[in-house]
Every structure is written in C-alpha cells, then in structure tokens.
Coordinates of C-alpha atoms in Angstrom, one line a residue:
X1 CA -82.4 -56.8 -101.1
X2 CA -78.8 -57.2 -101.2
X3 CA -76.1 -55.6 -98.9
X4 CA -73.9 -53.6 -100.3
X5 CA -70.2 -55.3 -100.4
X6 CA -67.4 -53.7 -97.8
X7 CA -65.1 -52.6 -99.6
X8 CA -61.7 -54.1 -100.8
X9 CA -59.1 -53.2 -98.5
X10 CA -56.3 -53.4 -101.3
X11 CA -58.2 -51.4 -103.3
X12 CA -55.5 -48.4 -103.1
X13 CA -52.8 -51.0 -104.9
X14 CA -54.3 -51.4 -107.9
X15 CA -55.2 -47.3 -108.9
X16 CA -54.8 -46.8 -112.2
X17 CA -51.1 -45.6 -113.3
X18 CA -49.3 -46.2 -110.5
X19 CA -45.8 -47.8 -110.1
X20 CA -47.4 -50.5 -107.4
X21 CA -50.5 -51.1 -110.3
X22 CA -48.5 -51.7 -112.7
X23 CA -46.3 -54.2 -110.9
X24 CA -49.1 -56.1 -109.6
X25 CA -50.5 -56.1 -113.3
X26 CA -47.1 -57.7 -114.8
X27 CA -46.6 -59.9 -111.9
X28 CA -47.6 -64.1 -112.1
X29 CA -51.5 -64.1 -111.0
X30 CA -50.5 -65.8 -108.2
X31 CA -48.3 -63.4 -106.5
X32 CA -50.6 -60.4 -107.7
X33 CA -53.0 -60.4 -104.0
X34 CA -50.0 -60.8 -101.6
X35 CA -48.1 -58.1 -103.6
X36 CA -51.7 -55.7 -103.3
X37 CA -51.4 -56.5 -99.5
X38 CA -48.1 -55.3 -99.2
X39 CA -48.4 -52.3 -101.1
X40 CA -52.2 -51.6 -99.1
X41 CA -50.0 -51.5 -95.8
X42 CA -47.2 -49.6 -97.0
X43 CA -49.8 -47.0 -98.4
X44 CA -51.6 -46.8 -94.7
X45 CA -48.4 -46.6 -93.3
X46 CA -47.4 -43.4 -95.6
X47 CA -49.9 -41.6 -94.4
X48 CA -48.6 -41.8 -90.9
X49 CA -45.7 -39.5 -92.3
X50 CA -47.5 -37.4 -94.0
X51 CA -50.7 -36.5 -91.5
X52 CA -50.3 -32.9 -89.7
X53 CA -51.2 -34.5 -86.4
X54 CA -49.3 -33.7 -83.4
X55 CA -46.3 -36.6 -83.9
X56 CA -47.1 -37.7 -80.5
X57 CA -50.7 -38.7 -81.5
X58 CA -48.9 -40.2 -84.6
X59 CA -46.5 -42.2 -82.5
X60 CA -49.3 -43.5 -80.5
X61 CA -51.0 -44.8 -84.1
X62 CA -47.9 -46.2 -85.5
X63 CA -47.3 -48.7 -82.1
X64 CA -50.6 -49.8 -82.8
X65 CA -49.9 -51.0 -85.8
X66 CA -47.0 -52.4 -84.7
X67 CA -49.3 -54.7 -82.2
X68 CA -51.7 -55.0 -85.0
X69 CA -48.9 -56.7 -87.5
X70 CA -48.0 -58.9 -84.5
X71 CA -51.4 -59.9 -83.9
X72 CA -51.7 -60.4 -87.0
X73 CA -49.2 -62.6 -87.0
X74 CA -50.7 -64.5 -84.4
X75 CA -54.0 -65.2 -86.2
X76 CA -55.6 -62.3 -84.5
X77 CA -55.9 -59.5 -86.7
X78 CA -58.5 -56.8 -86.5
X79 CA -57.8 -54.2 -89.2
X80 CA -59.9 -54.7 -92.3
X81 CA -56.6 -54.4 -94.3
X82 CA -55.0 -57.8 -92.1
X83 CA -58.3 -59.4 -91.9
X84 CA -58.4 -59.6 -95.4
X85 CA -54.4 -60.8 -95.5
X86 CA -55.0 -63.7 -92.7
X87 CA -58.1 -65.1 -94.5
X88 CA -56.5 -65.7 -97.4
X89 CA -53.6 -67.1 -95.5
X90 CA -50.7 -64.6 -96.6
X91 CA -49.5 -64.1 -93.1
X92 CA -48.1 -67.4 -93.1
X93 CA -46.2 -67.1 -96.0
X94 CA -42.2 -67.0 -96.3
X95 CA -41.0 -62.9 -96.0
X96 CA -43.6 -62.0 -94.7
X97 CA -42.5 -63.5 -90.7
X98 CA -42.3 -60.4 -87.7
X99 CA -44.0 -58.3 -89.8
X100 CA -44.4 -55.5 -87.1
X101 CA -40.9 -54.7 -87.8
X102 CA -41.8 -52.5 -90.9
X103 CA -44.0 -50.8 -89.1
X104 CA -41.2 -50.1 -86.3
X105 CA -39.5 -48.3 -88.7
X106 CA -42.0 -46.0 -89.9
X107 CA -42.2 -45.3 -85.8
X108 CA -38.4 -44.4 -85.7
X109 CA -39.1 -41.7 -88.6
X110 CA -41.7 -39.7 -86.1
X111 CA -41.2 -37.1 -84.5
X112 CA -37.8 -36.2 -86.0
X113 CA -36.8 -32.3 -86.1
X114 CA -36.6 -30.5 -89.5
X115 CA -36.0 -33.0 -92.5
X116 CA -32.8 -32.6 -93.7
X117 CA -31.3 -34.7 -96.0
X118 CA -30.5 -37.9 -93.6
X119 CA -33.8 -38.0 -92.7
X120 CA -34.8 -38.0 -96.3
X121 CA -33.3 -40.8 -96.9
X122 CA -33.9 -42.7 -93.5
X123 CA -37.6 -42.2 -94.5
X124 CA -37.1 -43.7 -97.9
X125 CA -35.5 -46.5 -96.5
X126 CA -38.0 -47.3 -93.9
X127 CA -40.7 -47.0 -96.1
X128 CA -39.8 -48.1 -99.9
X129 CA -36.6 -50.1 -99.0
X130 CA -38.0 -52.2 -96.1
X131 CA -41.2 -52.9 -98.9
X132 CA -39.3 -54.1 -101.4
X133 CA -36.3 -55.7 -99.7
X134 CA -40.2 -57.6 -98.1
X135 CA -41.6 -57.9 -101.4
X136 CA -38.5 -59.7 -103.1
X137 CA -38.5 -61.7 -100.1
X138 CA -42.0 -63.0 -100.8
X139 CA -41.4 -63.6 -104.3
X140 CA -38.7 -66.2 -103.4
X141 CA -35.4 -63.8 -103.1
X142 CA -33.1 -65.5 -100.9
X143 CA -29.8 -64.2 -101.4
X144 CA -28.6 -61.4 -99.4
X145 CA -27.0 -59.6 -102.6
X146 CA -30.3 -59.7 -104.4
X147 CA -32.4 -59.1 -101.3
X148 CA -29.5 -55.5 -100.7
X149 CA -30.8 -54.6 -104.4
X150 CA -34.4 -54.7 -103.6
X151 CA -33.7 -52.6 -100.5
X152 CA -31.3 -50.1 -102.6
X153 CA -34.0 -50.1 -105.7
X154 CA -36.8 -49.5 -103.0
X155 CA -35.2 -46.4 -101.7
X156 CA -34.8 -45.1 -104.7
X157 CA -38.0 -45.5 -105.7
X158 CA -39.5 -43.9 -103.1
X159 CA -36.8 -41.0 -102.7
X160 CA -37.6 -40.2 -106.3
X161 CA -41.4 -40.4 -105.5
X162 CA -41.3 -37.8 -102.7
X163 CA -39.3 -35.1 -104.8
X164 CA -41.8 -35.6 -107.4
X165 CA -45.6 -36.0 -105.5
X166 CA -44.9 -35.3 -101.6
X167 CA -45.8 -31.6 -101.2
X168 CA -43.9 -31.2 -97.9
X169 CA -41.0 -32.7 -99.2
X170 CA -41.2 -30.6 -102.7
X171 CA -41.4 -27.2 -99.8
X172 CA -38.4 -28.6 -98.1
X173 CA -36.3 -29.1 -101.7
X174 CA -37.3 -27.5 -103.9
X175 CA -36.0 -27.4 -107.6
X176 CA -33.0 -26.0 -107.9
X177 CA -32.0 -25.7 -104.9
X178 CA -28.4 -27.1 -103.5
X179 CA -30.0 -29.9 -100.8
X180 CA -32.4 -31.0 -103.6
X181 CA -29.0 -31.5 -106.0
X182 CA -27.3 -33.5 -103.3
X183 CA -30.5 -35.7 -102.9
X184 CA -30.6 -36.4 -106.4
X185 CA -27.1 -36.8 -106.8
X186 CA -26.5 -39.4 -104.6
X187 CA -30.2 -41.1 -106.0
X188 CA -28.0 -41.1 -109.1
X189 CA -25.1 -42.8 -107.5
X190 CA -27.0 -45.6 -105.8
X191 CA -28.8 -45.9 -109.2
X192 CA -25.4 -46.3 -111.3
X193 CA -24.4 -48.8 -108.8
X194 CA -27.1 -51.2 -109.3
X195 CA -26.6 -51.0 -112.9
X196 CA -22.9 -52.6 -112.9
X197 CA -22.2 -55.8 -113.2
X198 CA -20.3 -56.7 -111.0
X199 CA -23.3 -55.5 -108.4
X200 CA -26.2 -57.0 -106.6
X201 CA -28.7 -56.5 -109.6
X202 CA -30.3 -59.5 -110.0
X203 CA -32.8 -60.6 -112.9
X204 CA -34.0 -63.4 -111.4
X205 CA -38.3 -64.1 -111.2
X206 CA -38.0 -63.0 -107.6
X207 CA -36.6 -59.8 -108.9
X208 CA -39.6 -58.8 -111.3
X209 CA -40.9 -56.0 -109.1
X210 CA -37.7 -54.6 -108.2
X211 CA -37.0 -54.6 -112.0
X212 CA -40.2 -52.5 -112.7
X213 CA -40.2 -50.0 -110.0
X214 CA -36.2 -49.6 -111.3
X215 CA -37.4 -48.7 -114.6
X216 CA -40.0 -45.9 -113.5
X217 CA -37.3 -44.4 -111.5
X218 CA -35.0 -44.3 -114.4
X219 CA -37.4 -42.6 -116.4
X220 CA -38.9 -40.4 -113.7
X221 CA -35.5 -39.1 -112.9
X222 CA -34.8 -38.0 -116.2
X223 CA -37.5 -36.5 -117.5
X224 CA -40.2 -36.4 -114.2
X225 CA -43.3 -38.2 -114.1
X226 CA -43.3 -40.1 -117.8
X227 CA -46.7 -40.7 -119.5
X228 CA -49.2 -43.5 -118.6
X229 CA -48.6 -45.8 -122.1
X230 CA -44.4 -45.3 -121.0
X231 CA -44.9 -46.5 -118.1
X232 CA -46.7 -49.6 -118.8
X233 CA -44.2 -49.9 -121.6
X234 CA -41.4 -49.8 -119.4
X235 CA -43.0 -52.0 -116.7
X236 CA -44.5 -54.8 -119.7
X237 CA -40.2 -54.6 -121.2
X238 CA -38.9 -55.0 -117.8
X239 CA -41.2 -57.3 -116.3
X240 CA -40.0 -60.1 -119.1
X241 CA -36.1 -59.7 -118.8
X242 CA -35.9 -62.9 -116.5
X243 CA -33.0 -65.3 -116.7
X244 CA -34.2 -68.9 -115.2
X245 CA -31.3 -70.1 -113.6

C-alpha cells in the first residue's frame, strides 16, 4: 500500500483565478516553480498580518521566519515551504540572495497602532512591493528604473487587493468614505505614473509579471473584482506585449 504524498507546499500559488495563478500560468515553464515559491512565502507571510493573535506572539513568528529565510539561505532550511525551494535549488538563484529581508519587513508592519493611511501603504509596500520588486529581480530585471516599477506596480497591487478582499481593511475604509478616497486617489496617481512614457515602465521579458498583475489592478480599480475569462484575457494580452531588446 502506498503513502499518501505530503502535500505541495506551493499549492496556495496556483488556486484557480487568482492574480499570482494566472501569472505563473502565462509565465516561461521555466520560471513558473520559482515564481509559485515566491508567491507560497508571500501568502504565509500575509497571514502574519492578518491573524488576531496578540502582535507580540506575531512578532515572535515573524523573526522566525526571518532565521528560517536565512537558514535557508545557508542550506539549512526546515519549513516544508523552503525545503521544497532548496531542493530544487532556487535559493541559489540571482534575486533571490538575503532573503530574510522580506520577511524583516513584514516584522516592521507588527504591532503598529490603528491603520491609518501610512500604514496602509507601508503594509503594501512590505508585502506586494518587496514581492515583485523580488520577482522582477528573478526573472532577470536588472535596472533600477524597471526594478522601482515592479516595486510601484507591486504596491498597487496589493493596496488594491486589501480594499477589495481584506475584511479588516474593508472595516477600516470603507466605501465612500474620505480616507478610502485618498487611498484610492493616490493608487490612481502612482498608477498614471507608470503609464507615461517617460517613466520606469518597462516591457521587457523580466517585466511579464509586473505587466499582468498591472493589468488586474487596472481593471479591478475600475470596475472591482472583473470576471474569471477577463482576467485571463487581460493576463494572456499582457503577458505577450514583450519588446526583445
């Protein structure tokens, strides 16, 4: 009789509809396990923020995974979830160097007194900027303009992302309300920006995920959570706009 097989710590990338599924599903097969990695420790990491333990307690978890990532990065990794990264050999891979220092700022966001706007968009920042600014990185971004656009788009992302699906954050703003209309507002803003020309948006291979993950937060800003077949419209249309240079 056969054991059962453990199961896939990246499993939570790759659930059906969401932004990180569908950019694993239009990236190169060869980047699509690193990028599941990366999206699997982001996801652990959210939860962090979004657990009613006592933010002491929560503290105490987020330093260990600080040790963990730099174990990890060691060769000594004990989480199923880094296990699985280290025996595939993604820890060694360009980007993806001190990797403890995402979790550091997911620490930093801890504790805080009653989210107000800043600390809106610190956590954004620390969570979906760091991962994408990361995730461009890995994908071969070297350039400090393009790698500031995958940090931007990230933000947005995951600003948009909270307003929509984070009930604590929907409580905090909710619609209609003044702070929600500066939050948006200035997610507008930052959006506008990487849309001229003379910005940092770059549509360069390495850039494929920050296009796709731009593109939902278009359309989610707009008109809220689009439909499953626009989104993987929008993520197949954006995925393809690459210029070789």
């Amino acid at each position: 009789m056969s054991l059962p097989l453990p199961p896939d710590p990246f499993a939570e990338s790759y659930r059906s509809g969401t932004s990180y599924a569908l950019a694993i599903r239009f990236s190169p097969e060869e980047h699509r396990g690193i990028l599941a990695f990366l999206f699997a420790l982001k996801l652990n990491l959210d939860r962090l923020l979004e657990s009613p333990t006592e933010p002491e307690v929560l503290k105490i978890k987020a330093l260990w995974w600080e040790e963990e990532l730099a174990r990890a990065g060691r060769g000594e990794a004990r989480h199923p979830l880094t296990l699985r990264a280290q025996s595939l050999g993604f820890l060694a891979r360009p980007g993806l160097e001190a990797l403890e220092r995402f979790a550091a700022g997911y620490t930093a966001c801890l504790g805080t007194a009653e989210q107000g706007p800043d600390q809106f968009f610190t956590r954004a920042r620390a969570s979906g900027g760091m991962l994408l600014e990361r995730v461009s990185r890995v994908l071969g971004e070297e350039r400090t303009p393009g790698l500031e656009t995958a940090h931007r788009a990230g933000t947005a992302h995951e600003a948009v992302a909270l307003l929509l699906h984070d009930r604590k954050t929907r409580e905090r703003f909710p619609p209609s309300s003044a702070e929600r209309e500066q939050l948006v507002g200035q997610i507008r803003s930052d959006l506008e920006a990487l849309s001229r020309p003379d910005g940092a948006f770059v549509t360069s291979p390495s850039q494929r995920v920050t296009r796709i993950l731009l593109a939902l937060t278009r359309a989610r800003l707009r008109r809220g959570e689009p439909g499953p077949f626009h989104k993987m419209f929008l993520a197949w249309w954006h995925a393809r706009h690459e210029r070789h240079d």
